[in-house]
Short mmCIF file of C-alpha atoms in Angstrom, two decimals:
data_model
loop_
_atom_site.label_atom_id
_atom_site.label_comp_id
_atom_site.label_asym_id
_atom_site.label_seq_id
_atom_site.Cartn_x
_atom_site.Cartn_y
_atom_site.Cartn_z
CA MET A 1 -41.42 114.08 22.88
CA ALA A 2 -39.97 111.20 25.23
CA ILE A 3 -41.85 110.19 28.19
CA CYS A 4 -40.42 109.26 31.62
CA ASN A 5 -41.10 105.58 32.09
CA LYS A 6 -41.41 106.19 36.22
CA CYS A 7 -43.54 109.17 36.42
CA GLY A 8 -45.18 109.54 32.84
CA GLN A 9 -44.06 113.07 32.49
CA GLN A 10 -42.71 114.55 29.09
CA LEU A 11 -38.91 114.97 29.01
CA PRO A 12 -37.48 117.87 27.17
CA GLU A 13 -35.29 117.00 24.16
CA ASN A 14 -31.78 115.93 24.84
CA ALA A 15 -32.70 115.53 28.53
CA ASN A 16 -30.15 113.17 30.32
CA ALA A 17 -32.70 112.88 33.35
CA CYS A 18 -36.44 113.33 34.32
CA PRO A 19 -36.99 116.97 35.77
CA TYR A 20 -39.75 115.83 37.74
CA CYS A 21 -38.74 112.59 39.39
CA GLY A 22 -34.94 112.83 38.68
CA THR A 23 -34.57 109.45 36.95
CA PHE A 24 -31.71 109.22 34.50
CA VAL A 25 -32.82 108.54 30.89
CA ASN A 26 -29.89 105.80 30.23
CA GLU A 27 -31.12 104.02 33.39
CA GLN A 28 -34.62 103.75 31.81
CA ASN A 29 -33.33 102.87 28.67
CA ALA A 30 -31.18 100.05 30.19
CA GLN A 31 -34.00 98.67 32.21
CA GLN A 32 -36.47 98.75 29.07
CA ALA A 33 -33.62 96.96 27.20
CA ALA A 34 -33.26 94.21 30.05
CA SER A 35 -37.18 93.51 30.25
CA GLN A 36 -37.20 93.10 26.51
CA GLN A 37 -34.58 90.38 26.76
CA VAL A 38 -36.70 87.61 28.14
CA ALA A 39 -36.60 84.05 26.88
CA GLN A 40 -39.28 83.87 24.32
CA PRO A 41 -41.09 80.47 23.92
CA VAL A 42 -39.98 78.33 20.98
CA ASP A 43 -42.53 77.94 18.17
CA PRO A 44 -42.72 74.20 17.61
CA GLN A 45 -43.32 74.99 13.93
CA GLN A 46 -40.40 77.34 13.55
CA ALA A 47 -37.90 75.07 15.50
CA ALA A 48 -35.71 73.26 13.30
CA PRO A 49 -36.83 69.86 12.50
CA GLN A 50 -34.95 66.98 14.15
CA GLN A 51 -33.44 64.31 11.86
CA VAL A 52 -35.68 61.27 12.14
CA ALA A 53 -33.93 57.80 11.11
CA GLN A 54 -35.59 57.06 7.75
CA PRO A 55 -36.37 53.35 7.11
CA VAL A 56 -33.65 51.81 4.71
CA ASP A 57 -34.88 50.85 1.55
CA PRO A 58 -33.59 47.20 0.64
CA GLN A 59 -33.21 47.79 -2.93
CA GLN A 60 -30.90 50.69 -2.25
CA ALA A 61 -28.95 49.10 0.45
CA ALA A 62 -25.34 47.94 -0.29
CA PRO A 63 -25.37 44.30 -1.38
CA GLN A 64 -23.68 42.11 1.17
CA GLN A 65 -20.74 40.09 -0.15
CA VAL A 66 -21.95 36.52 -0.52
CA ALA A 67 -19.54 33.67 -0.06
CA GLN A 68 -18.27 32.51 -3.57
CA PRO A 69 -18.09 28.92 -4.24
CA VAL A 70 -14.38 27.53 -3.88
CA ASN A 71 -12.80 26.23 -6.83
CA PRO A 72 -10.77 22.92 -5.79
CA GLN A 73 -8.28 23.37 -8.49
CA GLN A 74 -7.45 26.79 -7.73
CA ASN A 75 -7.41 26.26 -4.12
CA TYR A 76 -4.98 23.59 -4.47
CA GLN A 77 -2.71 25.59 -6.96
CA GLN A 78 -2.54 28.32 -4.34
CA ASN A 79 -1.94 26.03 -1.35
CA TYR A 80 0.88 24.18 -3.39
CA GLN A 81 2.68 27.61 -4.34
CA GLN A 82 2.37 28.77 -0.73
CA ASN A 83 4.06 25.59 0.60
CA TYR A 84 6.43 25.37 -2.17
CA GLN A 85 7.62 29.01 -1.17
CA GLN A 86 7.75 28.24 2.50
CA GLY A 87 9.79 25.37 1.56
CA TYR A 88 12.50 27.64 0.62
CA GLN A 89 13.00 28.77 4.17
CA GLN A 90 12.44 25.72 6.31
CA ALA A 91 11.90 21.81 6.17
CA PRO A 92 9.31 20.29 8.34
CA GLN A 93 10.70 19.12 11.75
CA GLN A 94 8.37 16.20 12.05
CA ASN A 95 8.43 12.68 10.68
CA TYR A 96 11.06 13.70 8.38
CA GLN A 97 14.81 13.35 8.34
CA PRO A 98 17.18 15.56 6.47
CA GLY A 99 17.75 14.24 3.12
CA TYR A 100 17.24 15.26 -0.49
CA GLY A 101 15.72 18.78 -0.59
CA ALA A 102 16.09 19.64 3.04
CA PRO A 103 17.54 23.05 3.36
CA GLN A 104 21.31 22.88 4.40
CA GLN A 105 23.34 25.57 5.96
CA GLY A 106 23.83 28.41 3.82
CA TYR A 107 21.72 27.46 1.10
CA ALA A 108 17.96 27.63 0.39
CA GLN A 109 16.46 24.64 -1.24
CA PRO A 110 13.06 23.57 -2.12
CA TYR A 111 11.51 21.24 0.28
CA VAL A 112 11.00 17.64 -1.19
CA THR A 113 8.81 15.08 0.55
CA PRO A 114 9.89 11.56 1.16
CA ASP A 115 7.18 10.57 -1.59
CA MET A 116 8.67 12.74 -4.13
CA ASP A 117 12.05 11.61 -3.20
CA VAL A 118 11.18 8.09 -3.83
CA GLN A 119 9.76 8.95 -7.09
CA GLN A 120 12.68 10.99 -8.17
CA SER A 121 15.16 8.54 -7.02
CA LYS A 122 14.11 5.00 -7.52
CA GLY A 123 14.91 5.01 -11.26
CA ILE A 124 18.60 5.15 -10.21
CA ALA A 125 18.50 3.63 -6.65
CA TRP A 126 18.31 -0.05 -7.95
CA LEU A 127 21.85 0.29 -9.37
CA SER A 128 22.87 0.03 -5.80
CA TYR A 129 22.52 -3.82 -6.07
CA MET A 130 24.62 -4.38 -9.35
CA GLY A 131 27.92 -4.60 -7.65
CA LEU A 132 30.50 -1.71 -7.89
CA LEU A 133 27.61 0.10 -9.96
CA PHE A 134 26.23 1.32 -6.45
CA LEU A 135 28.90 4.35 -6.67
CA ILE A 136 26.60 5.76 -9.29
CA PRO A 137 23.71 6.39 -7.28
CA MET A 138 25.85 7.10 -4.30
CA PHE A 139 27.39 10.24 -5.78
CA VAL A 140 24.68 11.22 -8.36
CA ARG A 141 21.81 11.40 -5.61
CA ARG A 142 23.95 12.06 -2.68
CA GLN A 143 21.53 14.09 -0.84
CA SER A 144 18.48 11.57 -1.33
CA ASP A 145 17.52 10.06 1.80
CA TYR A 146 15.81 7.05 -0.14
CA THR A 147 18.93 6.65 -2.23
CA ARG A 148 21.13 6.63 0.78
CA PHE A 149 19.15 3.85 2.31
CA HIS A 150 19.57 1.54 -0.73
CA VAL A 151 23.02 2.35 -1.49
CA LYS A 152 23.97 1.24 2.29
CA GLN A 153 22.13 -1.89 1.65
CA GLY A 154 23.94 -2.58 -1.72
CA ALA A 155 27.29 -1.77 -0.47
CA THR A 156 26.67 -4.18 2.44
CA LEU A 157 25.61 -6.67 -0.25
CA PHE A 158 28.70 -6.26 -2.45
CA ALA A 159 31.09 -6.27 0.79
CA ALA A 160 29.44 -9.68 1.99
CA ASP A 161 29.69 -11.12 -1.59
CA LEU A 162 33.34 -9.96 -1.97
CA ALA A 163 34.13 -11.44 1.47
CA TYR A 164 32.54 -14.69 0.61
CA GLY A 165 34.10 -14.88 -2.70
CA ILE A 166 37.50 -14.42 -1.03
CA THR A 167 36.81 -17.05 1.56
CA TYR A 168 35.51 -19.43 -1.10
CA GLY A 169 38.83 -19.13 -2.97
CA ILE A 170 40.80 -19.86 0.23
CA LEU A 171 38.99 -22.83 1.13
CA MET A 172 39.15 -24.43 -2.28
CA ALA A 173 42.64 -23.89 -2.55
CA ILE A 174 43.13 -25.73 0.72
CA ILE A 175 40.61 -28.65 -0.33
CA ASN A 176 42.73 -28.94 -3.49
CA ALA A 177 45.86 -29.22 -1.73
CA ILE A 178 44.56 -31.75 0.59
CA PHE A 179 42.90 -33.73 -2.02
CA PRO A 180 44.83 -32.97 -5.17
CA GLY A 181 43.56 -33.93 -8.66
CA HIS A 182 45.33 -35.21 -11.63
CA TYR A 183 46.18 -34.04 -15.28
CA SER A 184 44.51 -35.81 -18.15
CA TYR A 185 46.69 -36.62 -21.01
CA SER A 186 45.39 -37.45 -24.39
CA TYR A 187 47.43 -39.38 -27.08
CA LEU A 188 45.99 -37.25 -29.74
CA TYR A 189 47.98 -34.27 -30.72
CA TYR A 190 44.58 -32.31 -31.27
CA MET A 191 43.22 -32.85 -27.67
CA PRO A 192 45.29 -31.07 -25.03
CA SER A 193 45.64 -31.99 -21.63
CA TYR A 194 43.49 -30.73 -18.80
CA TYR A 195 43.31 -30.82 -14.90
CA VAL A 196 40.77 -33.06 -13.18
CA HIS A 197 39.91 -32.14 -9.77
CA SER A 198 39.35 -34.65 -7.17
CA ASP A 199 35.80 -35.77 -5.97
CA VAL A 200 36.07 -34.21 -2.76
CA TYR A 201 36.94 -30.97 -4.14
CA ASN A 202 33.99 -31.42 -6.51
CA VAL A 203 31.51 -31.85 -3.60
CA PHE A 204 32.51 -28.81 -1.75
CA SER A 205 32.66 -26.61 -5.06
CA VAL A 206 28.87 -27.47 -5.36
CA LEU A 207 28.06 -27.14 -1.69
CA LEU A 208 29.94 -23.82 -1.35
CA GLY A 209 28.56 -22.57 -4.64
CA LEU A 210 25.12 -22.40 -3.25
CA GLY A 211 26.48 -19.37 -1.43
CA GLY A 212 26.84 -17.38 -4.64
CA ILE A 213 23.07 -18.19 -5.62
CA PHE A 214 22.08 -16.80 -1.95
CA PHE A 215 24.02 -13.55 -2.88
CA PHE A 216 22.05 -13.52 -6.38
CA VAL A 217 18.76 -13.69 -4.96
CA LEU A 218 19.43 -10.95 -2.30
CA ALA A 219 20.50 -8.86 -5.28
CA ILE A 220 17.23 -9.42 -6.92
CA ILE A 221 15.21 -8.72 -3.85
CA GLY A 222 17.18 -5.54 -3.31
CA ILE A 223 16.65 -4.30 -7.04
CA VAL A 224 12.80 -5.08 -6.76
CA ASN A 225 12.59 -3.24 -3.53
CA ALA A 226 14.40 -0.15 -4.89
CA ALA A 227 12.55 -0.13 -8.06
CA THR A 228 9.27 -0.23 -6.54
CA GLY A 229 9.71 2.40 -3.89
CA LYS A 230 10.09 0.04 -0.89
CA ARG A 231 12.60 0.60 2.01
CA LYS A 232 13.08 -2.89 3.01
CA GLU A 233 16.30 -4.26 4.41
CA LEU A 234 17.92 -7.30 2.95
CA PRO A 235 17.35 -10.70 4.75
CA LEU A 236 20.17 -11.78 6.98
CA ILE A 237 22.82 -9.24 6.07
CA GLY A 238 20.64 -5.93 5.98
CA LYS A 239 21.07 -5.15 9.59
CA ILE A 240 24.98 -5.22 9.44
CA PRO A 241 26.09 -1.93 10.51
CA TRP A 242 29.76 -1.63 9.45
CA ILE A 243 29.22 -0.65 5.90
CA ALA A 244 26.45 1.93 6.73
CA THR A 245 28.44 3.39 9.38
CA LEU A 246 31.41 3.62 7.29
CA LEU A 247 29.54 5.78 4.58
CA ASP A 248 28.02 7.80 7.14
CA ASN A 249 31.34 9.07 8.62
CA THR A 250 32.82 9.37 4.97
CA VAL A 251 30.89 9.90 1.97
CA TYR A 252 27.53 11.14 3.75
CA LYS A 253 29.17 13.10 6.49
CA GLN A 254 27.83 16.61 6.74
#
Protein backbone atom coordinates (compact mmCIF):
# COMPACT_ATOMS: atom_id res chain seq x y z
CA MET A 1 0.00 0.00 0.00
CA ALA A 2 1.21 3.50 -0.83
CA ILE A 3 1.58 6.03 1.97
CA CYS A 4 0.97 9.75 1.64
CA ASN A 5 4.15 11.64 2.09
CA LYS A 6 2.39 14.63 3.64
CA CYS A 7 -0.05 13.15 6.22
CA GLY A 8 1.30 9.57 6.53
CA GLN A 9 -2.07 7.90 5.81
CA GLN A 10 -2.36 4.86 3.60
CA LEU A 11 -3.52 5.53 0.10
CA PRO A 12 -5.95 3.30 -1.68
CA GLU A 13 -4.78 1.49 -4.80
CA ASN A 14 -4.67 3.55 -8.00
CA ALA A 15 -5.52 6.68 -6.01
CA ASN A 16 -4.62 9.99 -7.70
CA ALA A 17 -4.93 12.01 -4.48
CA CYS A 18 -4.80 11.44 -0.71
CA PRO A 19 -8.37 11.20 0.65
CA TYR A 20 -7.27 12.68 3.99
CA CYS A 21 -5.22 15.75 3.04
CA GLY A 22 -6.08 16.03 -0.65
CA THR A 23 -2.46 16.00 -1.88
CA PHE A 24 -2.12 14.65 -5.39
CA VAL A 25 0.02 11.54 -5.75
CA ASN A 26 1.74 12.83 -8.93
CA GLU A 27 2.79 16.01 -7.10
CA GLN A 28 4.32 13.91 -4.35
CA ASN A 29 6.21 11.81 -6.82
CA ALA A 30 7.52 14.95 -8.51
CA GLN A 31 8.73 16.42 -5.22
CA GLN A 32 10.38 13.15 -4.28
CA ALA A 33 12.18 12.95 -7.62
CA ALA A 34 13.30 16.58 -7.29
CA SER A 35 14.66 15.94 -3.78
CA GLN A 36 16.70 13.01 -5.07
CA GLN A 37 18.34 15.11 -7.83
CA VAL A 38 20.80 16.80 -5.50
CA ALA A 39 24.41 17.18 -6.41
CA GLN A 40 26.22 14.34 -4.77
CA PRO A 41 29.81 14.99 -3.58
CA VAL A 42 32.42 13.67 -5.89
CA ASP A 43 34.43 10.78 -4.60
CA PRO A 44 38.12 11.56 -5.08
CA GLN A 45 38.86 7.88 -5.52
CA GLN A 46 36.15 7.43 -8.17
CA ALA A 47 36.98 10.66 -10.00
CA ALA A 48 38.82 10.28 -13.27
CA PRO A 49 42.55 10.65 -12.70
CA GLN A 50 44.06 13.68 -14.29
CA GLN A 51 46.78 13.26 -16.86
CA VAL A 52 50.00 14.07 -15.10
CA ALA A 53 52.99 14.99 -17.21
CA GLN A 54 55.39 12.09 -17.07
CA PRO A 55 59.12 12.78 -17.04
CA VAL A 56 60.72 12.28 -20.43
CA ASP A 57 63.11 9.41 -20.70
CA PRO A 58 66.32 10.72 -22.31
CA GLN A 59 66.91 7.35 -23.94
CA GLN A 60 63.44 7.26 -25.53
CA ALA A 61 63.45 10.93 -26.61
CA ALA A 62 63.95 11.61 -30.30
CA PRO A 63 67.63 12.25 -31.01
CA GLN A 64 68.41 15.79 -32.09
CA GLN A 65 69.97 16.45 -35.47
CA VAL A 66 73.67 16.95 -34.98
CA ALA A 67 75.44 19.24 -37.46
CA GLN A 68 77.52 17.09 -39.77
CA PRO A 69 80.98 18.31 -40.79
CA VAL A 70 80.96 20.02 -44.18
CA ASN A 71 82.94 18.38 -46.94
CA PRO A 72 84.92 21.20 -48.62
CA GLN A 73 85.04 19.41 -51.98
CA GLN A 74 81.30 18.68 -51.99
CA ASN A 75 80.52 22.25 -50.89
CA TYR A 76 82.73 23.64 -53.69
CA GLN A 77 81.04 21.46 -56.31
CA GLN A 78 77.57 22.54 -55.16
CA ASN A 79 78.49 26.22 -55.19
CA TYR A 80 80.17 25.91 -58.60
CA GLN A 81 77.15 24.15 -60.11
CA GLN A 82 74.76 26.72 -58.60
CA ASN A 83 76.81 29.66 -59.87
CA TYR A 84 77.20 28.01 -63.28
CA GLN A 85 73.42 27.59 -63.61
CA GLN A 86 72.80 31.17 -62.50
CA GLY A 87 75.27 32.33 -65.13
CA TYR A 88 72.86 31.24 -67.85
CA GLN A 89 70.39 33.84 -66.65
CA GLN A 90 72.50 36.91 -65.94
CA ALA A 91 76.05 38.14 -65.74
CA PRO A 92 77.52 40.05 -62.80
CA GLN A 93 77.08 43.78 -63.08
CA GLN A 94 80.08 44.88 -61.01
CA ASN A 95 83.71 44.99 -62.10
CA TYR A 96 83.03 43.25 -65.39
CA GLN A 97 82.50 44.52 -68.90
CA PRO A 98 80.41 42.54 -71.39
CA GLY A 99 82.81 40.24 -73.16
CA TYR A 100 83.22 36.57 -73.88
CA GLY A 101 80.54 34.56 -72.09
CA ALA A 102 78.38 37.52 -71.08
CA PRO A 103 74.72 36.83 -71.99
CA GLN A 104 73.63 38.74 -75.06
CA GLN A 105 70.13 39.70 -76.01
CA GLY A 106 68.18 36.68 -77.17
CA TYR A 107 70.81 34.14 -76.04
CA ALA A 108 71.58 32.31 -72.80
CA GLN A 109 75.33 31.77 -72.45
CA PRO A 110 77.32 30.54 -69.49
CA TYR A 111 79.12 33.20 -67.54
CA VAL A 112 82.89 33.20 -68.04
CA THR A 113 84.93 35.10 -65.47
CA PRO A 114 87.77 37.41 -66.61
CA ASP A 115 90.35 34.91 -65.34
CA MET A 116 88.73 32.11 -67.32
CA ASP A 117 88.64 34.38 -70.37
CA VAL A 118 92.38 35.00 -70.08
CA GLN A 119 93.16 31.29 -69.75
CA GLN A 120 91.02 30.43 -72.78
CA SER A 121 92.26 33.28 -75.00
CA LYS A 122 95.95 33.84 -74.31
CA GLY A 123 96.91 30.90 -76.54
CA ILE A 124 95.65 32.77 -79.61
CA ALA A 125 95.75 36.41 -78.52
CA TRP A 126 99.51 36.66 -79.11
CA LEU A 127 98.88 36.36 -82.87
CA SER A 128 97.56 39.91 -82.70
CA TYR A 129 101.15 41.18 -82.86
CA MET A 130 102.16 39.15 -85.93
CA GLY A 131 101.18 41.59 -88.64
CA LEU A 132 98.06 40.65 -90.59
CA LEU A 133 97.66 37.56 -88.43
CA PHE A 134 95.73 39.74 -85.98
CA LEU A 135 92.70 38.92 -88.15
CA ILE A 136 92.69 35.34 -86.81
CA PRO A 137 92.03 36.14 -83.12
CA MET A 138 89.83 39.06 -84.14
CA PHE A 139 87.26 36.69 -85.70
CA VAL A 140 87.95 33.42 -83.86
CA ARG A 141 87.63 34.94 -80.37
CA ARG A 142 85.39 37.83 -81.29
CA GLN A 143 83.41 37.78 -78.01
CA SER A 144 86.49 37.60 -75.77
CA ASP A 145 87.19 40.85 -73.95
CA TYR A 146 90.83 39.85 -73.39
CA THR A 147 91.35 39.08 -77.08
CA ARG A 148 89.68 42.33 -78.08
CA PHE A 149 92.20 44.29 -76.06
CA HIS A 150 95.22 42.67 -77.71
CA VAL A 151 93.66 42.75 -81.18
CA LYS A 152 93.26 46.52 -80.85
CA GLN A 153 96.86 46.85 -79.68
CA GLY A 154 98.15 44.60 -82.44
CA ALA A 155 96.11 46.35 -85.12
CA THR A 156 97.44 49.70 -83.91
CA LEU A 157 100.99 48.35 -84.10
CA PHE A 158 100.40 47.01 -87.61
CA ALA A 159 98.92 50.30 -88.80
CA ALA A 160 101.80 52.29 -87.28
CA ASP A 161 104.39 49.95 -88.79
CA LEU A 162 102.69 50.15 -92.19
CA ALA A 163 102.55 53.95 -92.04
CA TYR A 164 106.20 54.05 -91.05
CA GLY A 165 107.17 51.74 -93.92
CA ILE A 166 105.36 53.93 -96.46
CA THR A 167 106.97 57.07 -95.02
CA TYR A 168 110.38 55.39 -95.07
CA GLY A 169 110.04 54.46 -98.75
CA ILE A 170 108.98 58.00 -99.73
CA LEU A 171 111.82 59.65 -97.79
CA MET A 172 114.46 57.33 -99.19
CA ALA A 173 113.19 57.96 -102.74
CA ILE A 174 113.49 61.71 -102.17
CA ILE A 175 117.01 61.35 -100.74
CA ASN A 176 118.03 59.15 -103.64
CA ALA A 177 116.73 61.78 -106.07
CA ILE A 178 118.65 64.55 -104.34
CA PHE A 179 121.83 62.50 -103.83
CA PRO A 180 121.82 59.99 -106.68
CA GLY A 181 124.14 57.03 -106.78
CA HIS A 182 125.90 55.43 -109.72
CA TYR A 183 126.15 52.10 -111.50
CA SER A 184 129.19 49.96 -111.05
CA TYR A 185 130.37 48.29 -114.25
CA SER A 186 132.66 45.34 -114.54
CA TYR A 187 134.79 44.39 -117.48
CA LEU A 188 134.31 40.75 -116.73
CA TYR A 189 131.32 39.18 -118.41
CA TYR A 190 130.42 37.04 -115.41
CA MET A 191 130.10 40.03 -113.00
CA PRO A 192 126.95 42.03 -113.69
CA SER A 193 126.65 45.73 -113.00
CA TYR A 194 124.82 47.01 -109.91
CA TYR A 195 123.60 50.31 -108.49
CA VAL A 196 125.60 51.96 -105.74
CA HIS A 197 123.78 54.44 -103.49
CA SER A 198 125.41 57.64 -102.33
CA ASP A 199 126.93 57.97 -98.89
CA VAL A 200 124.15 60.32 -97.79
CA TYR A 201 121.56 57.75 -98.80
CA ASN A 202 123.34 55.04 -96.82
CA VAL A 203 123.48 57.21 -93.68
CA PHE A 204 119.75 57.98 -93.77
CA SER A 205 119.00 54.36 -94.54
CA VAL A 206 120.77 53.28 -91.33
CA LEU A 207 119.17 55.98 -89.18
CA LEU A 208 115.64 55.43 -90.44
CA GLY A 209 116.12 51.68 -90.24
CA LEU A 210 116.25 51.97 -86.46
CA GLY A 211 112.50 52.63 -86.57
CA GLY A 212 111.97 49.11 -87.91
CA ILE A 213 113.88 47.72 -84.93
CA PHE A 214 111.65 49.76 -82.62
CA PHE A 215 108.49 48.22 -84.06
CA PHE A 216 110.05 44.75 -83.86
CA VAL A 217 110.71 45.28 -80.13
CA LEU A 218 107.12 46.46 -79.62
CA ALA A 219 105.85 43.28 -81.30
CA ILE A 220 107.97 41.13 -78.94
CA ILE A 221 106.62 43.02 -75.92
CA GLY A 222 103.02 42.55 -77.11
CA ILE A 223 103.52 38.82 -77.73
CA VAL A 224 104.95 38.30 -74.24
CA ASN A 225 102.11 40.26 -72.61
CA ALA A 226 99.38 38.38 -74.50
CA ALA A 227 100.93 34.94 -73.93
CA THR A 228 101.40 35.51 -70.18
CA GLY A 229 97.88 36.84 -69.53
CA LYS A 230 98.79 40.53 -69.08
CA ARG A 231 96.70 43.45 -70.31
CA LYS A 232 99.34 46.14 -70.87
CA GLU A 233 99.35 48.83 -73.50
CA LEU A 234 102.31 49.08 -75.86
CA PRO A 235 104.80 51.90 -75.16
CA LEU A 236 104.24 55.15 -77.08
CA ILE A 237 101.62 53.85 -79.52
CA GLY A 238 99.38 51.89 -77.15
CA LYS A 239 97.18 54.91 -76.34
CA ILE A 240 96.48 55.87 -79.95
CA PRO A 241 92.66 55.57 -80.14
CA TRP A 242 92.03 55.65 -83.90
CA ILE A 243 92.30 51.95 -84.72
CA ALA A 244 90.54 50.87 -81.50
CA THR A 245 87.64 53.23 -82.22
CA LEU A 246 87.43 51.97 -85.79
CA LEU A 247 87.21 48.35 -84.64
CA ASP A 248 84.58 49.19 -82.02
CA ASN A 249 82.42 50.88 -84.67
CA THR A 250 82.80 48.07 -87.24
CA VAL A 251 83.88 44.59 -86.18
CA TYR A 252 82.97 44.80 -82.50
CA LYS A 253 79.79 46.80 -82.90
CA GLN A 254 76.95 45.18 -80.92
